[in-house]
Amino acid sequence: MEKIEILKQCIYCKCAKPEEEFTLEHIIPQFLGGAQAPDELKTRSVCKACNNNLGLFVDAAFEKDFMVFNALNEAAYSFFNPEKPSSFPLRSLGVSDLDPPQIQDNEVCESWLGPLGEQIYWIRPADEKMYWYSGGNPRTVKEVKTRAYFLWAERSQKNPIITYLSFKDAFVGRKVRKISCTQVDGIDIKDIGFSEPDRLDIERIGYFLKECGNGQERKNRISMYLHYDIRFMAKLAIGLNYVLFGKKIIDSNYSKELYKALWFREGDAKPAIKGQSNLSQQDSFLKEKCGIANGATITIHPVHNDIIVNLNLNRKMNWFIKSTQLDIVKDFITDDLKNGLCIVLFKTLNKGIKISFPDLIAHNHGNILHPELAAIQKQSDLHNDYFKNL
Ligand SMILES: [Zn+2]
């Protein structure tokens, strides 16, 4: 008997492909805590190729922006509990002006900061196309062997476990040879992935100790790409449109503009999408009202005749985009969506909370506190002084 193959359409590239070429797509990406979003906001209508490529070139382009990257890491610091020490993500400081021995022309020396003031210098391939990615081209750094040099801080000695755990987790999933420039007593650093220095390392250790000792000023270059967020917001709007309003919406006139934005290349005609990026929002109203501290908040909200998707990070950064016209989707407007639906995600805590937009506003005004959000807020920033006093 002949096998009949049923093809399915991918919501991003619109290609028809067999079922086995599809995979789970979180719509709200995992770096924002999307795994904790309600299941109805996830889909299996995205092909593996889009999941991989858009993950790398659209999601990562957003995640690795210098400001976003450091904002996402802040939550780990706020929720720190000294009773249960945990590892901290390193903070990106951009590409340094250092010139360590035998660095190649196609390499950069990127500077990172640990939780207690540790300095980390990572010599990795430069990437012209992804010049603004903190941590370089994610695909290259997974494959190419690189070296990173770690300088422990004086404060590391007082509570070595924090440095220990953070250094252990640093550069996981990348082929980084980790070298310690500092002698550490009482810890076998081979246990956390450090290697014995070879001749090149010994030369470089001498260099970093001389150049990066206490009190020396360093210059770092931070690169920013102003349009890093357009493709990302368009992708979020397309994905949410699909899971909330179904397949039909993909072919609306406005959706065509969203697709132009999703697949935008430098030099293309500007897509006619409505929205605002974080940098263009001078007014702090949306930044403060539409989010929760230390969380990523996604709001889907009817405004006049549009549906607006708003993304807020930590009540400090805010983006919004028109996802569709209200009259096209009016039959799909559930009670949840009527007044605005917010998903508040705390990736560090593995928590996702669904709340209505009016309740979020009331909570942020202090009128009616949302019990779960209030409990999380109580947990955060409890130990801010811990680091100061260490
Ligand atoms: Zn696809």
PDB file of N, CA, C and O in Angstrom, residues 44-70:
ATOM      1  N   ARG A  44       3.345  22.795  18.567  1.00  0.00           N
ATOM      2  CA  ARG A  44       4.213  21.873  17.825  1.00  0.00           C
ATOM      3  C   ARG A  44       4.126  22.182  16.332  1.00  0.00           C
ATOM      4  O   ARG A  44       4.429  21.339  15.502  1.00  0.00           O
ATOM      5  N   SER A  45       3.748  23.405  15.993  1.00  0.00           N
ATOM      6  CA  SER A  45       3.616  23.768  14.577  1.00  0.00           C
ATOM      7  C   SER A  45       4.809  24.575  14.067  1.00  0.00           C
ATOM      8  O   SER A  45       4.652  25.457  13.219  1.00  0.00           O
ATOM      9  N   VAL A  46       5.970  24.291  14.611  1.00  0.00           N
ATOM     10  CA  VAL A  46       7.181  24.975  14.153  1.00  0.00           C
ATOM     11  C   VAL A  46       8.182  23.914  13.723  1.00  0.00           C
ATOM     12  O   VAL A  46       8.398  22.919  14.434  1.00  0.00           O
ATOM     13  N   CYS A  47       8.761  24.104  12.551  1.00  0.00           N
ATOM     14  CA  CYS A  47       9.693  23.086  12.045  1.00  0.00           C
ATOM     15  C   CYS A  47      11.028  23.192  12.778  1.00  0.00           C
ATOM     16  O   CYS A  47      11.375  24.237  13.333  1.00  0.00           O
ATOM     17  N   LYS A  48      11.756  22.079  12.753  1.00  0.00           N
ATOM     18  CA  LYS A  48      13.031  22.030  13.472  1.00  0.00           C
ATOM     19  C   LYS A  48      14.014  23.066  12.943  1.00  0.00           C
ATOM     20  O   LYS A  48      14.775  23.664  13.699  1.00  0.00           O
ATOM     21  N   ALA A  49      13.993  23.290  11.618  1.00  0.00           N
ATOM     22  CA  ALA A  49      14.931  24.251  11.024  1.00  0.00           C
ATOM     23  C   ALA A  49      14.671  25.649  11.576  1.00  0.00           C
ATOM     24  O   ALA A  49      15.609  26.370  11.946  1.00  0.00           O
ATOM     25  N   CYS A  50      13.396  26.048  11.651  1.00  0.00           N
ATOM     26  CA  CYS A  50      13.071  27.367  12.201  1.00  0.00           C
ATOM     27  C   CYS A  50      13.407  27.433  13.679  1.00  0.00           C
ATOM     28  O   CYS A  50      13.929  28.429  14.168  1.00  0.00           O
ATOM     29  N   ASN A  51      13.081  26.351  14.387  1.00  0.00           N
ATOM     30  CA  ASN A  51      13.368  26.326  15.818  1.00  0.00           C
ATOM     31  C   ASN A  51      14.864  26.561  16.068  1.00  0.00           C
ATOM     32  O   ASN A  51      15.245  27.357  16.934  1.00  0.00           O
ATOM     33  N   ASN A  52      15.709  25.911  15.263  1.00  0.00           N
ATOM     34  CA  ASN A  52      17.161  26.087  15.413  1.00  0.00           C
ATOM     35  C   ASN A  52      17.635  27.450  14.930  1.00  0.00           C
ATOM     36  O   ASN A  52      18.303  28.176  15.655  1.00  0.00           O
ATOM     37  N   ASN A  53      17.282  27.779  13.690  1.00  0.00           N
ATOM     38  CA  ASN A  53      17.841  28.990  13.089  1.00  0.00           C
ATOM     39  C   ASN A  53      17.302  30.265  13.717  1.00  0.00           C
ATOM     40  O   ASN A  53      18.056  31.196  13.987  1.00  0.00           O
ATOM     41  N   LEU A  54      15.994  30.293  13.949  1.00  0.00           N
ATOM     42  CA  LEU A  54      15.449  31.504  14.571  1.00  0.00           C
ATOM     43  C   LEU A  54      15.893  31.599  16.027  1.00  0.00           C
ATOM     44  O   LEU A  54      16.066  32.692  16.564  1.00  0.00           O
ATOM     45  N   GLY A  55      16.095  30.436  16.652  1.00  0.00           N
ATOM     46  CA  GLY A  55      16.630  30.435  18.021  1.00  0.00           C
ATOM     47  C   GLY A  55      17.994  31.096  18.052  1.00  0.00           C
ATOM     48  O   GLY A  55      18.307  31.885  18.941  1.00  0.00           O
ATOM     49  N   LEU A  56      18.780  30.806  17.066  1.00  0.00           N
ATOM     50  CA  LEU A  56      20.152  31.317  17.027  1.00  0.00           C
ATOM     51  C   LEU A  56      20.231  32.763  16.551  1.00  0.00           C
ATOM     52  O   LEU A  56      20.954  33.579  17.107  1.00  0.00           O
ATOM     53  N   PHE A  57      19.485  33.074  15.503  1.00  0.00           N
ATOM     54  CA  PHE A  57      19.666  34.390  14.890  1.00  0.00           C
ATOM     55  C   PHE A  57      18.632  35.422  15.343  1.00  0.00           C
ATOM     56  O   PHE A  57      18.844  36.609  15.165  1.00  0.00           O
ATOM     57  N   VAL A  58      17.528  34.985  15.898  1.00  0.00           N
ATOM     58  CA  VAL A  58      16.512  35.952  16.342  1.00  0.00           C
ATOM     59  C   VAL A  58      16.437  35.989  17.877  1.00  0.00           C
ATOM     60  O   VAL A  58      16.615  37.038  18.485  1.00  0.00           O
ATOM     61  N   ASP A  59      16.214  34.832  18.483  1.00  0.00           N
ATOM     62  CA  ASP A  59      16.144  34.811  19.956  1.00  0.00           C
ATOM     63  C   ASP A  59      17.484  35.196  20.571  1.00  0.00           C
ATOM     64  O   ASP A  59      17.546  36.048  21.456  1.00  0.00           O
ATOM     65  N   ALA A  60      18.555  34.552  20.098  1.00  0.00           N
ATOM     66  CA  ALA A  60      19.861  34.838  20.702  1.00  0.00           C
ATOM     67  C   ALA A  60      20.294  36.278  20.425  1.00  0.00           C
ATOM     68  O   ALA A  60      20.929  36.907  21.262  1.00  0.00           O
ATOM     69  N   ALA A  61      19.908  36.823  19.267  1.00  0.00           N
ATOM     70  CA  ALA A  61      20.276  38.212  18.965  1.00  0.00           C
ATOM     71  C   ALA A  61      19.673  39.147  20.002  1.00  0.00           C
ATOM     72  O   ALA A  61      20.257  40.163  20.368  1.00  0.00           O
ATOM     73  N   PHE A  62      18.503  38.785  20.487  1.00  0.00           N
ATOM     74  CA  PHE A  62      17.835  39.587  21.517  1.00  0.00           C
ATOM     75  C   PHE A  62      18.479  39.318  22.882  1.00  0.00           C
ATOM     76  O   PHE A  62      18.881  40.233  23.598  1.00  0.00           O
ATOM     77  N   GLU A  63      18.595  38.034  23.185  1.00  0.00           N
ATOM     78  CA  GLU A  63      19.118  37.634  24.500  1.00  0.00           C
ATOM     79  C   GLU A  63      20.538  38.149  24.744  1.00  0.00           C
ATOM     80  O   GLU A  63      20.901  38.501  25.863  1.00  0.00           O
ATOM     81  N   LYS A  64      21.355  38.170  23.682  1.00  0.00           N
ATOM     82  CA  LYS A  64      22.766  38.508  23.846  1.00  0.00           C
ATOM     83  C   LYS A  64      23.045  39.997  23.708  1.00  0.00           C
ATOM     84  O   LYS A  64      24.199  40.414  23.753  1.00  0.00           O
ATOM     85  N   ASP A  65      22.004  40.784  23.476  1.00  0.00           N
ATOM     86  CA  ASP A  65      22.212  42.222  23.517  1.00  0.00           C
ATOM     87  C   ASP A  65      22.749  42.566  24.910  1.00  0.00           C
ATOM     88  O   ASP A  65      22.260  42.049  25.916  1.00  0.00           O
ATOM     89  N   PHE A  66      23.721  43.458  24.963  1.00  0.00           N
ATOM     90  CA  PHE A  66      24.405  43.768  26.210  1.00  0.00           C
ATOM     91  C   PHE A  66      23.436  44.104  27.352  1.00  0.00           C
ATOM     92  O   PHE A  66      23.537  43.578  28.449  1.00  0.00           O
ATOM     93  N   MET A  67      22.456  44.982  27.063  1.00  0.00           N
ATOM     94  CA  MET A  67      21.533  45.415  28.122  1.00  0.00           C
ATOM     95  C   MET A  67      20.567  44.315  28.538  1.00  0.00           C
ATOM     96  O   MET A  67      20.296  44.122  29.720  1.00  0.00           O
ATOM     97  N   VAL A  68      20.048  43.591  27.556  1.00  0.00           N
ATOM     98  CA  VAL A  68      19.106  42.509  27.860  1.00  0.00           C
ATOM     99  C   VAL A  68      19.823  41.411  28.651  1.00  0.00           C
ATOM    100  O   VAL A  68      19.329  40.924  29.668  1.00  0.00           O
ATOM    101  N   PHE A  69      20.998  41.064  28.172  1.00  0.00           N
ATOM    102  CA  PHE A  69      21.784  39.991  28.791  1.00  0.00           C
ATOM    103  C   PHE A  69      22.004  40.263  30.280  1.00  0.00           C
ATOM    104  O   PHE A  69      21.768  39.419  31.133  1.00  0.00           O
ATOM    105  N   ASN A  70      22.446  41.484  30.587  1.00  0.00           N
ATOM    106  CA  ASN A  70      22.716  41.793  31.991  1.00  0.00           C
ATOM    107  C   ASN A  70      21.415  41.935  32.791  1.00  0.00           C
ATOM    108  O   ASN A  70      21.373  41.571  33.969  1.00  0.00           O
TER     109      ASN A  70
END
